[in-house]
C-alpha cells in the first residue's frame, strides 16, 4: 500500500528523541515524509494532562495509524479510538497497563514493543551497591501520571535485596523536586534511582544536580546518560521506537494488529559518568567499568 499517502499520528508523553528514531525507522522502511507519508506529531514533554487532547486531535485528523511512545500515551490513544490501528513502544507491562490481553496478546487494534526486563531493578541495586557498599536506604523517584508497574517491580527488588526503600511520586509539568529531595533527606536516603518515566526524563538534569547537592549517587535510564547522574542503565528507548516503526509499516501495509505479537526488546547497556563520580568522591570499581558500554570523562 505504498502507492498512497499514509497519515500517521505520533504521540509522546516525554521528549522528542524516541520520536526522531521512529521517523528514522519509517524512512528505512520506505515511508518517506513528503512522498508517501504525512506525520502529525504531538509531544507532551512530561505533561500527561495534554495526552487526551492529542489523541482527540488524531481522531479528528482521521489518521491511518497512531504511534504512541509511553504507556500513558497509548492508553490515551486507545480511549480516543478502538478502530484506528495503534502501535506503541516504551511500555513496561502491556497487560498490566491494559494495552494487551491478560495473556499478553495484542488487542484488536493495538500492538507494540516493550522494553521491560524483570531483572533490571535488581541489576540497578547491584550496581549502586558496587559503588556504595554501605547502601541500606534507597529512594525511587517516579512520575505520578504513569501506572504502578515499574514502581512495584523496583520496590520488590529493594525488599528482596534487604534495603529500606521509599517511592516519591512527582506531578508534571512542574514537579515539586524540592519536596521530593527534602523527603529523601528526612528518610536518610543514600542513593537514588530515577525511574524511566516521562516527567523524570524531561527534568533529568535538575534531578541529577539536586542529587549531587545531597551527595547521592543517582542512577537514571539509559536515555538520560550525560544529564549528570552517576550511572545510566537500561535498554535504549530510541531502539524500541525504531523497532516500533517495523510494526507500524506492517499495519499500514494492511496487517491486523492481532497478527503482530507484542515484542520484547532487551539489550541493556550501562553508561558511567566519571565527572559525577569525581564530584561525589566515589571510586568506580573495575567490574562496573568493564560492564559499561560508554564512560563519560
PDB file of C-alpha atoms in Angstrom:
ATOM      1  CA  UNK A   1       0.000   0.000   0.000  1.00  0.00           C
ATOM      2  CA  UNK A   2       2.989   2.302  -0.542  1.00  0.00           C
ATOM      3  CA  UNK A   3       1.331   3.772  -3.633  1.00  0.00           C
ATOM      4  CA  UNK A   4      -0.847   6.005  -1.456  1.00  0.00           C
ATOM      5  CA  UNK A   5      -0.014   8.707   1.078  1.00  0.00           C
ATOM      6  CA  UNK A   6      -0.444   7.473   4.652  1.00  0.00           C
ATOM      7  CA  UNK A   7      -1.312   9.793   7.515  1.00  0.00           C
ATOM      8  CA  UNK A   8       0.449   8.850  10.754  1.00  0.00           C
ATOM      9  CA  UNK A   9      -0.060  10.450  14.139  1.00  0.00           C
ATOM     10  CA  UNK A  10       2.850  10.376  16.588  1.00  0.00           C
ATOM     11  CA  UNK A  11       2.259  10.981  20.293  1.00  0.00           C
ATOM     12  CA  UNK A  12       4.860  11.030  23.055  1.00  0.00           C
ATOM     13  CA  UNK A  13       4.484  11.602  26.785  1.00  0.00           C
ATOM     14  CA  UNK A  14       8.117  12.608  27.287  1.00  0.00           C
ATOM     15  CA  UNK A  15      10.616  14.242  24.947  1.00  0.00           C
ATOM     16  CA  UNK A  16      11.406  14.126  21.245  1.00  0.00           C
ATOM     17  CA  UNK A  17      14.409  11.729  20.825  1.00  0.00           C
ATOM     18  CA  UNK A  18      12.393   8.476  20.549  1.00  0.00           C
ATOM     19  CA  UNK A  19      10.089  10.186  18.045  1.00  0.00           C
ATOM     20  CA  UNK A  20      13.095  11.004  15.854  1.00  0.00           C
ATOM     21  CA  UNK A  21      14.188   7.359  15.967  1.00  0.00           C
ATOM     22  CA  UNK A  22      10.692   6.262  14.942  1.00  0.00           C
ATOM     23  CA  UNK A  23      10.789   8.605  11.947  1.00  0.00           C
ATOM     24  CA  UNK A  24      14.206   7.192  11.008  1.00  0.00           C
ATOM     25  CA  UNK A  25      12.808   3.675  11.166  1.00  0.00           C
ATOM     26  CA  UNK A  26       9.853   4.601   8.983  1.00  0.00           C
ATOM     27  CA  UNK A  27      12.164   6.121   6.374  1.00  0.00           C
ATOM     28  CA  UNK A  28      14.272   2.944   6.337  1.00  0.00           C
ATOM     29  CA  UNK A  29      11.100   1.023   5.545  1.00  0.00           C
ATOM     30  CA  UNK A  30      10.294   3.185   2.541  1.00  0.00           C
ATOM     31  CA  UNK A  31       7.876   5.556   4.250  1.00  0.00           C
ATOM     32  CA  UNK A  32       9.286   8.967   3.376  1.00  0.00           C
ATOM     33  CA  UNK A  33       7.725  12.178   4.618  1.00  0.00           C
ATOM     34  CA  UNK A  34       6.542  14.338   1.718  1.00  0.00           C
ATOM     35  CA  UNK A  35       6.446  11.321  -0.589  1.00  0.00           C
ATOM     36  CA  UNK A  36       4.154   8.638   0.789  1.00  0.00           C
ATOM     37  CA  UNK A  37       3.597   9.566   4.439  1.00  0.00           C
ATOM     38  CA  UNK A  38       2.479  12.629   6.396  1.00  0.00           C
ATOM     39  CA  UNK A  39       3.303  12.864  10.101  1.00  0.00           C
ATOM     40  CA  UNK A  40       1.271  14.740  12.698  1.00  0.00           C
ATOM     41  CA  UNK A  41       3.442  14.982  15.803  1.00  0.00           C
ATOM     42  CA  UNK A  42       2.370  15.814  19.366  1.00  0.00           C
ATOM     43  CA  UNK A  43       4.852  15.759  22.286  1.00  0.00           C
ATOM     44  CA  UNK A  44       3.710  16.365  25.877  1.00  0.00           C
ATOM     45  CA  UNK A  45       7.153  16.989  27.438  1.00  0.00           C
ATOM     46  CA  UNK A  46       6.037  15.250  30.618  1.00  0.00           C
ATOM     47  CA  UNK A  47       2.614  16.913  30.919  1.00  0.00           C
ATOM     48  CA  UNK A  48       0.263  13.922  30.832  1.00  0.00           C
ATOM     49  CA  UNK A  49      -2.810  16.167  31.002  1.00  0.00           C
ATOM     50  CA  UNK A  50      -2.240  17.058  27.332  1.00  0.00           C
ATOM     51  CA  UNK A  51      -2.440  13.493  26.035  1.00  0.00           C
ATOM     52  CA  UNK A  52      -6.222  13.147  25.846  1.00  0.00           C
ATOM     53  CA  UNK A  53      -6.355  16.274  23.699  1.00  0.00           C
ATOM     54  CA  UNK A  54      -3.563  14.944  21.490  1.00  0.00           C
ATOM     55  CA  UNK A  55      -5.499  11.709  20.945  1.00  0.00           C
ATOM     56  CA  UNK A  56      -8.641  13.638  20.053  1.00  0.00           C
ATOM     57  CA  UNK A  57      -6.565  15.618  17.548  1.00  0.00           C
ATOM     58  CA  UNK A  58      -5.536  12.352  15.899  1.00  0.00           C
ATOM     59  CA  UNK A  59      -9.124  11.162  15.660  1.00  0.00           C
ATOM     60  CA  UNK A  60     -10.167  14.487  14.134  1.00  0.00           C
ATOM     61  CA  UNK A  61      -7.315  14.310  11.597  1.00  0.00           C
ATOM     62  CA  UNK A  62      -8.509  10.812  10.585  1.00  0.00           C
ATOM     63  CA  UNK A  63      -5.006   9.360  10.759  1.00  0.00           C
ATOM     64  CA  UNK A  64      -4.360   5.884   9.368  1.00  0.00           C
ATOM     65  CA  UNK A  65      -2.225   4.943  12.354  1.00  0.00           C
ATOM     66  CA  UNK A  66      -1.227   6.273  15.772  1.00  0.00           C
ATOM     67  CA  UNK A  67       2.304   5.639  17.052  1.00  0.00           C
ATOM     68  CA  UNK A  68       2.396   6.140  20.823  1.00  0.00           C
ATOM     69  CA  UNK A  69       5.547   6.450  22.925  1.00  0.00           C
ATOM     70  CA  UNK A  70       4.796   5.504  26.532  1.00  0.00           C
ATOM     71  CA  UNK A  71       2.020   3.549  28.217  1.00  0.00           C
ATOM     72  CA  UNK A  72       0.074   6.590  29.387  1.00  0.00           C
ATOM     73  CA  UNK A  73       0.186   7.859  25.788  1.00  0.00           C
ATOM     74  CA  UNK A  74      -1.023   4.560  24.380  1.00  0.00           C
ATOM     75  CA  UNK A  75      -3.913   4.462  26.858  1.00  0.00           C
ATOM     76  CA  UNK A  76      -4.969   7.953  25.782  1.00  0.00           C
ATOM     77  CA  UNK A  77      -4.882   6.872  22.133  1.00  0.00           C
ATOM     78  CA  UNK A  78      -6.927   3.769  22.870  1.00  0.00           C
ATOM     79  CA  UNK A  79      -9.520   5.827  24.741  1.00  0.00           C
ATOM     80  CA  UNK A  80      -9.914   8.040  21.669  1.00  0.00           C
ATOM     81  CA  UNK A  81     -10.354   5.204  19.171  1.00  0.00           C
ATOM     82  CA  UNK A  82     -10.874   1.456  19.155  1.00  0.00           C
ATOM     83  CA  UNK A  83     -10.712   1.363  15.353  1.00  0.00           C
ATOM     84  CA  UNK A  84      -7.575   3.278  14.318  1.00  0.00           C
ATOM     85  CA  UNK A  85      -4.536   0.947  14.441  1.00  0.00           C
ATOM     86  CA  UNK A  86      -2.224   1.866  17.324  1.00  0.00           C
ATOM     87  CA  UNK A  87       1.380   0.805  17.775  1.00  0.00           C
ATOM     88  CA  UNK A  88       3.322   1.618  20.932  1.00  0.00           C
ATOM     89  CA  UNK A  89       6.769   1.446  22.472  1.00  0.00           C
ATOM     90  CA  UNK A  90       8.306   2.201  25.877  1.00  0.00           C
ATOM     91  CA  UNK A  91       5.613   0.282  27.709  1.00  0.00           C
ATOM     92  CA  UNK A  92       6.660  -1.604  30.834  1.00  0.00           C
ATOM     93  CA  UNK A  93       3.957  -4.225  31.175  1.00  0.00           C
ATOM     94  CA  UNK A  94       1.356  -4.196  28.362  1.00  0.00           C
ATOM     95  CA  UNK A  95      -1.159  -6.447  30.122  1.00  0.00           C
ATOM     96  CA  UNK A  96      -0.784  -4.598  33.419  1.00  0.00           C
ATOM     97  CA  UNK A  97      -1.277  -1.292  31.622  1.00  0.00           C
ATOM     98  CA  UNK A  98      -4.438  -2.570  29.834  1.00  0.00           C
ATOM     99  CA  UNK A  99      -2.636  -2.443  26.484  1.00  0.00           C
ATOM    100  CA  UNK A 100      -2.770  -6.181  25.858  1.00  0.00           C
ATOM    101  CA  UNK A 101      -4.995  -9.089  26.760  1.00  0.00           C
ATOM    102  CA  UNK A 102      -4.436 -10.808  30.109  1.00  0.00           C
ATOM    103  CA  UNK A 103      -2.481 -13.476  28.221  1.00  0.00           C
ATOM    104  CA  UNK A 104      -0.206 -10.804  26.712  1.00  0.00           C
ATOM    105  CA  UNK A 105      -1.634 -10.939  23.190  1.00  0.00           C
ATOM    106  CA  UNK A 106      -2.281  -7.808  21.090  1.00  0.00           C
ATOM    107  CA  UNK A 107      -5.643  -6.078  21.287  1.00  0.00           C
ATOM    108  CA  UNK A 108      -7.765  -5.910  18.096  1.00  0.00           C
ATOM    109  CA  UNK A 109      -6.359  -2.507  17.089  1.00  0.00           C
ATOM    110  CA  UNK A 110      -3.173  -2.320  19.176  1.00  0.00           C
ATOM    111  CA  UNK A 111       0.264  -3.928  19.369  1.00  0.00           C
ATOM    112  CA  UNK A 112       3.758  -2.737  20.177  1.00  0.00           C
ATOM    113  CA  UNK A 113       7.149  -3.132  21.802  1.00  0.00           C
ATOM    114  CA  UNK A 114       8.019  -3.450  25.489  1.00  0.00           C
ATOM    115  CA  UNK A 115      11.495  -2.954  26.935  1.00  0.00           C
ATOM    116  CA  UNK A 116      10.621  -4.298  30.377  1.00  0.00           C
ATOM    117  CA  UNK A 117      13.278  -6.513  31.936  1.00  0.00           C
ATOM    118  CA  UNK A 118      12.208  -8.236  35.152  1.00  0.00           C
ATOM    119  CA  UNK A 119      15.845  -8.380  36.234  1.00  0.00           C
ATOM    120  CA  UNK A 120      16.579  -4.698  35.675  1.00  0.00           C
ATOM    121  CA  UNK A 121      15.593  -3.429  39.133  1.00  0.00           C
ATOM    122  CA  UNK A 122      17.865  -5.971  40.823  1.00  0.00           C
ATOM    123  CA  UNK A 123      20.699  -5.050  38.442  1.00  0.00           C
ATOM    124  CA  UNK A 124      20.268  -1.364  39.336  1.00  0.00           C
ATOM    125  CA  UNK A 125      20.615  -2.156  43.026  1.00  0.00           C
ATOM    126  CA  UNK A 126      23.662  -4.347  42.425  1.00  0.00           C
ATOM    127  CA  UNK A 127      25.441  -1.569  40.528  1.00  0.00           C
ATOM    128  CA  UNK A 128      24.665   1.036  43.176  1.00  0.00           C
ATOM    129  CA  UNK A 129      25.900  -1.339  45.891  1.00  0.00           C
ATOM    130  CA  UNK A 130      29.090  -1.895  43.924  1.00  0.00           C
ATOM    131  CA  UNK A 131      29.893   1.827  44.074  1.00  0.00           C
ATOM    132  CA  UNK A 132      28.431   2.307  47.563  1.00  0.00           C
ATOM    133  CA  UNK A 133      28.895  -0.926  49.562  1.00  0.00           C
ATOM    134  CA  UNK A 134      27.272   0.507  52.730  1.00  0.00           C
ATOM    135  CA  UNK A 135      23.982   1.144  50.892  1.00  0.00           C
ATOM    136  CA  UNK A 136      20.947   0.328  53.061  1.00  0.00           C
ATOM    137  CA  UNK A 137      18.432   3.058  52.147  1.00  0.00           C
ATOM    138  CA  UNK A 138      17.312   3.864  48.612  1.00  0.00           C
ATOM    139  CA  UNK A 139      14.735   6.158  47.010  1.00  0.00           C
ATOM    140  CA  UNK A 140      12.835   5.809  43.753  1.00  0.00           C
ATOM    141  CA  UNK A 141      11.666   8.979  42.006  1.00  0.00           C
ATOM    142  CA  UNK A 142       8.594   8.376  39.848  1.00  0.00           C
ATOM    143  CA  UNK A 143       6.034  10.125  37.653  1.00  0.00           C
ATOM    144  CA  UNK A 144       2.634  10.084  39.346  1.00  0.00           C
ATOM    145  CA  UNK A 145       0.885  10.046  35.950  1.00  0.00           C
ATOM    146  CA  UNK A 146       2.063   6.558  34.990  1.00  0.00           C
ATOM    147  CA  UNK A 147       0.996   3.141  36.255  1.00  0.00           C
ATOM    148  CA  UNK A 148       2.488   1.313  39.232  1.00  0.00           C
ATOM    149  CA  UNK A 149       4.168  -1.414  37.146  1.00  0.00           C
ATOM    150  CA  UNK A 150       7.729  -0.091  37.263  1.00  0.00           C
ATOM    151  CA  UNK A 151       7.416   1.237  40.808  1.00  0.00           C
ATOM    152  CA  UNK A 152       6.130  -2.096  42.066  1.00  0.00           C
ATOM    153  CA  UNK A 153       8.930  -4.058  40.376  1.00  0.00           C
ATOM    154  CA  UNK A 154      11.503  -1.701  41.876  1.00  0.00           C
ATOM    155  CA  UNK A 155      10.098  -1.951  45.385  1.00  0.00           C
ATOM    156  CA  UNK A 156      10.011  -5.751  45.191  1.00  0.00           C
ATOM    157  CA  UNK A 157      13.660  -5.798  44.151  1.00  0.00           C
ATOM    158  CA  UNK A 158      14.607  -3.471  47.022  1.00  0.00           C
ATOM    159  CA  UNK A 159      12.752  -5.643  49.519  1.00  0.00           C
ATOM    160  CA  UNK A 160      14.424  -8.792  48.218  1.00  0.00           C
ATOM    161  CA  UNK A 161      17.803  -7.050  48.499  1.00  0.00           C
ATOM    162  CA  UNK A 162      17.107  -6.167  52.127  1.00  0.00           C
ATOM    163  CA  UNK A 163      17.006  -2.417  51.501  1.00  0.00           C
ATOM    164  CA  UNK A 164      14.789   0.186  53.087  1.00  0.00           C
ATOM    165  CA  UNK A 165      13.105   1.892  50.119  1.00  0.00           C
ATOM    166  CA  UNK A 166      10.746   4.784  49.529  1.00  0.00           C
ATOM    167  CA  UNK A 167       8.918   5.929  46.390  1.00  0.00           C
ATOM    168  CA  UNK A 168       8.450   9.629  45.758  1.00  0.00           C
ATOM    169  CA  UNK A 169       5.878  10.463  43.087  1.00  0.00           C
ATOM    170  CA  UNK A 170       6.033  13.862  41.413  1.00  0.00           C
ATOM    171  CA  UNK A 171       3.456  15.529  39.201  1.00  0.00           C
ATOM    172  CA  UNK A 172       4.145  17.291  35.894  1.00  0.00           C
ATOM    173  CA  UNK A 173       4.566  19.580  34.160  1.00  0.00           C
ATOM    174  CA  UNK A 174       6.410  21.298  37.043  1.00  0.00           C
ATOM    175  CA  UNK A 175       7.308  18.582  39.548  1.00  0.00           C
ATOM    176  CA  UNK A 176       7.995  19.586  43.139  1.00  0.00           C
ATOM    177  CA  UNK A 177      11.568  18.332  43.257  1.00  0.00           C
ATOM    178  CA  UNK A 178      12.366  20.390  46.332  1.00  0.00           C
ATOM    179  CA  UNK A 179       9.736  18.477  48.300  1.00  0.00           C
ATOM    180  CA  UNK A 180      10.918  15.125  46.956  1.00  0.00           C
ATOM    181  CA  UNK A 181      14.542  15.711  47.888  1.00  0.00           C
ATOM    182  CA  UNK A 182      13.572  17.074  51.299  1.00  0.00           C
ATOM    183  CA  UNK A 183      11.802  13.771  51.977  1.00  0.00           C
ATOM    184  CA  UNK A 184      14.891  11.882  50.851  1.00  0.00           C
ATOM    185  CA  UNK A 185      16.983  13.860  53.319  1.00  0.00           C
ATOM    186  CA  UNK A 186      14.487  13.175  56.124  1.00  0.00           C
ATOM    187  CA  UNK A 187      14.481   9.454  55.313  1.00  0.00           C
ATOM    188  CA  UNK A 188      18.269   9.175  55.229  1.00  0.00           C
ATOM    189  CA  UNK A 189      18.357   8.163  51.564  1.00  0.00           C
ATOM    190  CA  UNK A 190      21.826   7.048  50.409  1.00  0.00           C
ATOM    191  CA  UNK A 191      21.168   6.512  46.680  1.00  0.00           C
ATOM    192  CA  UNK A 192      18.526   7.434  44.123  1.00  0.00           C
ATOM    193  CA  UNK A 193      17.009   5.593  41.176  1.00  0.00           C
ATOM    194  CA  UNK A 194      15.221   7.974  38.804  1.00  0.00           C
ATOM    195  CA  UNK A 195      12.684   5.711  37.126  1.00  0.00           C
ATOM    196  CA  UNK A 196      12.199   5.622  33.371  1.00  0.00           C
ATOM    197  CA  UNK A 197       9.088   7.818  33.439  1.00  0.00           C
ATOM    198  CA  UNK A 198       8.155  10.800  31.210  1.00  0.00           C
ATOM    199  CA  UNK A 199       8.433  13.658  33.701  1.00  0.00           C
ATOM    200  CA  UNK A 200      11.677  12.229  35.110  1.00  0.00           C
ATOM    201  CA  UNK A 201      13.310  12.254  31.692  1.00  0.00           C
ATOM    202  CA  UNK A 202      12.223  15.829  30.983  1.00  0.00           C
ATOM    203  CA  UNK A 203      13.765  17.067  34.252  1.00  0.00           C
ATOM    204  CA  UNK A 204      16.739  14.698  34.399  1.00  0.00           C
ATOM    205  CA  UNK A 205      19.399  17.417  34.598  1.00  0.00           C
ATOM    206  CA  UNK A 206      17.672  19.174  37.501  1.00  0.00           C
ATOM    207  CA  UNK A 207      17.209  15.879  39.318  1.00  0.00           C
ATOM    208  CA  UNK A 208      20.846  14.957  38.821  1.00  0.00           C
ATOM    209  CA  UNK A 209      22.040  18.316  40.150  1.00  0.00           C
ATOM    210  CA  UNK A 210      19.845  18.043  43.232  1.00  0.00           C
ATOM    211  CA  UNK A 211      21.138  14.520  43.845  1.00  0.00           C
ATOM    212  CA  UNK A 212      24.702  15.827  43.663  1.00  0.00           C
ATOM    213  CA  UNK A 213      23.878  18.620  46.110  1.00  0.00           C
ATOM    214  CA  UNK A 214      22.799  15.931  48.614  1.00  0.00           C
ATOM    215  CA  UNK A 215      25.784  13.706  47.801  1.00  0.00           C
ATOM    216  CA  UNK A 216      23.511  10.988  46.391  1.00  0.00           C
ATOM    217  CA  UNK A 217      24.719   8.614  43.694  1.00  0.00           C
ATOM    218  CA  UNK A 218      21.870   8.583  41.165  1.00  0.00           C
ATOM    219  CA  UNK A 219      21.011   6.003  38.536  1.00  0.00           C
ATOM    220  CA  UNK A 220      18.964   7.078  35.508  1.00  0.00           C
ATOM    221  CA  UNK A 221      17.519   5.415  32.419  1.00  0.00           C
ATOM    222  CA  UNK A 222      19.958   4.956  29.546  1.00  0.00           C
ATOM    223  CA  UNK A 223      18.343   7.810  27.598  1.00  0.00           C
ATOM    224  CA  UNK A 224      19.399  10.277  30.306  1.00  0.00           C
ATOM    225  CA  UNK A 225      23.132   9.487  30.068  1.00  0.00           C
ATOM    226  CA  UNK A 226      25.001  12.769  30.189  1.00  0.00           C
ATOM    227  CA  UNK A 227      22.374  14.534  32.317  1.00  0.00           C
ATOM    228  CA  UNK A 228      24.686  14.357  35.334  1.00  0.00           C
ATOM    229  CA  UNK A 229      23.663  11.120  37.015  1.00  0.00           C
ATOM    230  CA  UNK A 230      26.400   8.753  38.149  1.00  0.00           C
ATOM    231  CA  UNK A 231      25.037   5.751  36.227  1.00  0.00           C
ATOM    232  CA  UNK A 232      22.587   5.315  33.346  1.00  0.00           C
ATOM    233  CA  UNK A 233      21.309   1.833  32.634  1.00  0.00           C
ATOM    234  CA  UNK A 234      18.704   0.003  30.569  1.00  0.00           C
ATOM    235  CA  UNK A 235      17.546  -0.600  27.024  1.00  0.00           C
ATOM    236  CA  UNK A 236      17.527   2.373  24.694  1.00  0.00           C
ATOM    237  CA  UNK A 237      14.087   3.892  24.233  1.00  0.00           C
ATOM    238  CA  UNK A 238      15.284   5.022  20.829  1.00  0.00           C
ATOM    239  CA  UNK A 239      15.884   1.424  19.810  1.00  0.00           C
ATOM    240  CA  UNK A 240      12.381   0.489  20.940  1.00  0.00           C
ATOM    241  CA  UNK A 241      10.853   3.361  18.960  1.00  0.00           C
ATOM    242  CA  UNK A 242      12.931   2.367  15.944  1.00  0.00           C
ATOM    243  CA  UNK A 243      11.595  -1.196  16.195  1.00  0.00           C
ATOM    244  CA  UNK A 244       8.065   0.166  16.549  1.00  0.00           C
ATOM    245  CA  UNK A 245       8.451   1.546  13.021  1.00  0.00           C
ATOM    246  CA  UNK A 246       8.643  -2.005  11.643  1.00  0.00           C
ATOM    247  CA  UNK A 247       5.304  -2.833  13.227  1.00  0.00           C
ATOM    248  CA  UNK A 248       3.836   0.457  12.018  1.00  0.00           C
ATOM    249  CA  UNK A 249       4.850  -0.273   8.434  1.00  0.00           C
ATOM    250  CA  UNK A 250       3.219  -3.698   8.650  1.00  0.00           C
ATOM    251  CA  UNK A 251      -0.015  -2.191   9.933  1.00  0.00           C
ATOM    252  CA  UNK A 252      -0.005   0.371   7.131  1.00  0.00           C
ATOM    253  CA  UNK A 253       0.512  -2.479   4.653  1.00  0.00           C
ATOM    254  CA  UNK A 254      -2.746  -3.992   5.875  1.00  0.00           C
ATOM    255  CA  UNK A 255      -1.709  -6.473   8.550  1.00  0.00           C
ATOM    256  CA  UNK A 256      -4.012  -6.688  11.546  1.00  0.00           C
ATOM    257  CA  UNK A 257      -2.639  -5.821  14.989  1.00  0.00           C
ATOM    258  CA  UNK A 258      -3.540  -9.320  16.177  1.00  0.00           C
ATOM    259  CA  UNK A 259      -1.143 -10.747  13.557  1.00  0.00           C
ATOM    260  CA  UNK A 260       1.808  -8.866  15.090  1.00  0.00           C
ATOM    261  CA  UNK A 261       2.784 -10.236  18.515  1.00  0.00           C
ATOM    262  CA  UNK A 262       3.906  -7.728  21.129  1.00  0.00           C
ATOM    263  CA  UNK A 263       7.689  -7.735  21.029  1.00  0.00           C
ATOM    264  CA  UNK A 264      10.085  -7.629  23.965  1.00  0.00           C
ATOM    265  CA  UNK A 265      13.303  -5.732  23.310  1.00  0.00           C
ATOM    266  CA  UNK A 266      16.055  -6.267  25.871  1.00  0.00           C
ATOM    267  CA  UNK A 267      19.546  -5.001  25.121  1.00  0.00           C
ATOM    268  CA  UNK A 268      20.662  -3.286  28.338  1.00  0.00           C
ATOM    269  CA  UNK A 269      23.663  -1.018  28.348  1.00  0.00           C
ATOM    270  CA  UNK A 270      25.471   0.968  31.034  1.00  0.00           C
ATOM    271  CA  UNK A 271      26.973   4.453  30.940  1.00  0.00           C
ATOM    272  CA  UNK A 272      29.220   5.677  33.767  1.00  0.00           C
ATOM    273  CA  UNK A 273      29.779   9.398  34.280  1.00  0.00           C
ATOM    274  CA  UNK A 274      33.252   9.781  35.794  1.00  0.00           C
ATOM    275  CA  UNK A 275      32.768  13.534  36.168  1.00  0.00           C
ATOM    276  CA  UNK A 276      29.935  12.851  38.587  1.00  0.00           C
ATOM    277  CA  UNK A 277      31.939  10.145  40.364  1.00  0.00           C
ATOM    278  CA  UNK A 278      34.677  12.721  40.955  1.00  0.00           C
ATOM    279  CA  UNK A 279      32.202  15.250  42.346  1.00  0.00           C
ATOM    280  CA  UNK A 280      30.783  12.594  44.682  1.00  0.00           C
ATOM    281  CA  UNK A 281      34.237  11.411  45.731  1.00  0.00           C
ATOM    282  CA  UNK A 282      33.459   7.854  44.645  1.00  0.00           C
ATOM    283  CA  UNK A 283      35.737   5.272  43.081  1.00  0.00           C
ATOM    284  CA  UNK A 284      34.063   3.194  40.374  1.00  0.00           C
ATOM    285  CA  UNK A 285      35.045  -0.481  40.773  1.00  0.00           C
ATOM    286  CA  UNK A 286      36.758  -2.122  37.785  1.00  0.00           C
ATOM    287  CA  UNK A 287      33.919  -4.629  37.366  1.00  0.00           C
ATOM    288  CA  UNK A 288      31.443  -1.782  36.853  1.00  0.00           C
ATOM    289  CA  UNK A 289      33.695  -0.033  34.360  1.00  0.00           C
ATOM    290  CA  UNK A 290      34.174  -3.270  32.415  1.00  0.00           C
ATOM    291  CA  UNK A 291      30.416  -3.587  32.094  1.00  0.00           C
ATOM    292  CA  UNK A 292      29.997  -0.051  30.765  1.00  0.00           C
ATOM    293  CA  UNK A 293      29.381   0.468  27.069  1.00  0.00           C
ATOM    294  CA  UNK A 294      30.427   4.092  27.475  1.00  0.00           C
ATOM    295  CA  UNK A 295      32.353   6.079  30.060  1.00  0.00           C
ATOM    296  CA  UNK A 296      31.889   9.862  30.196  1.00  0.00           C
ATOM    297  CA  UNK A 297      35.060  11.662  31.267  1.00  0.00           C
TER     298      UNK A 297
END
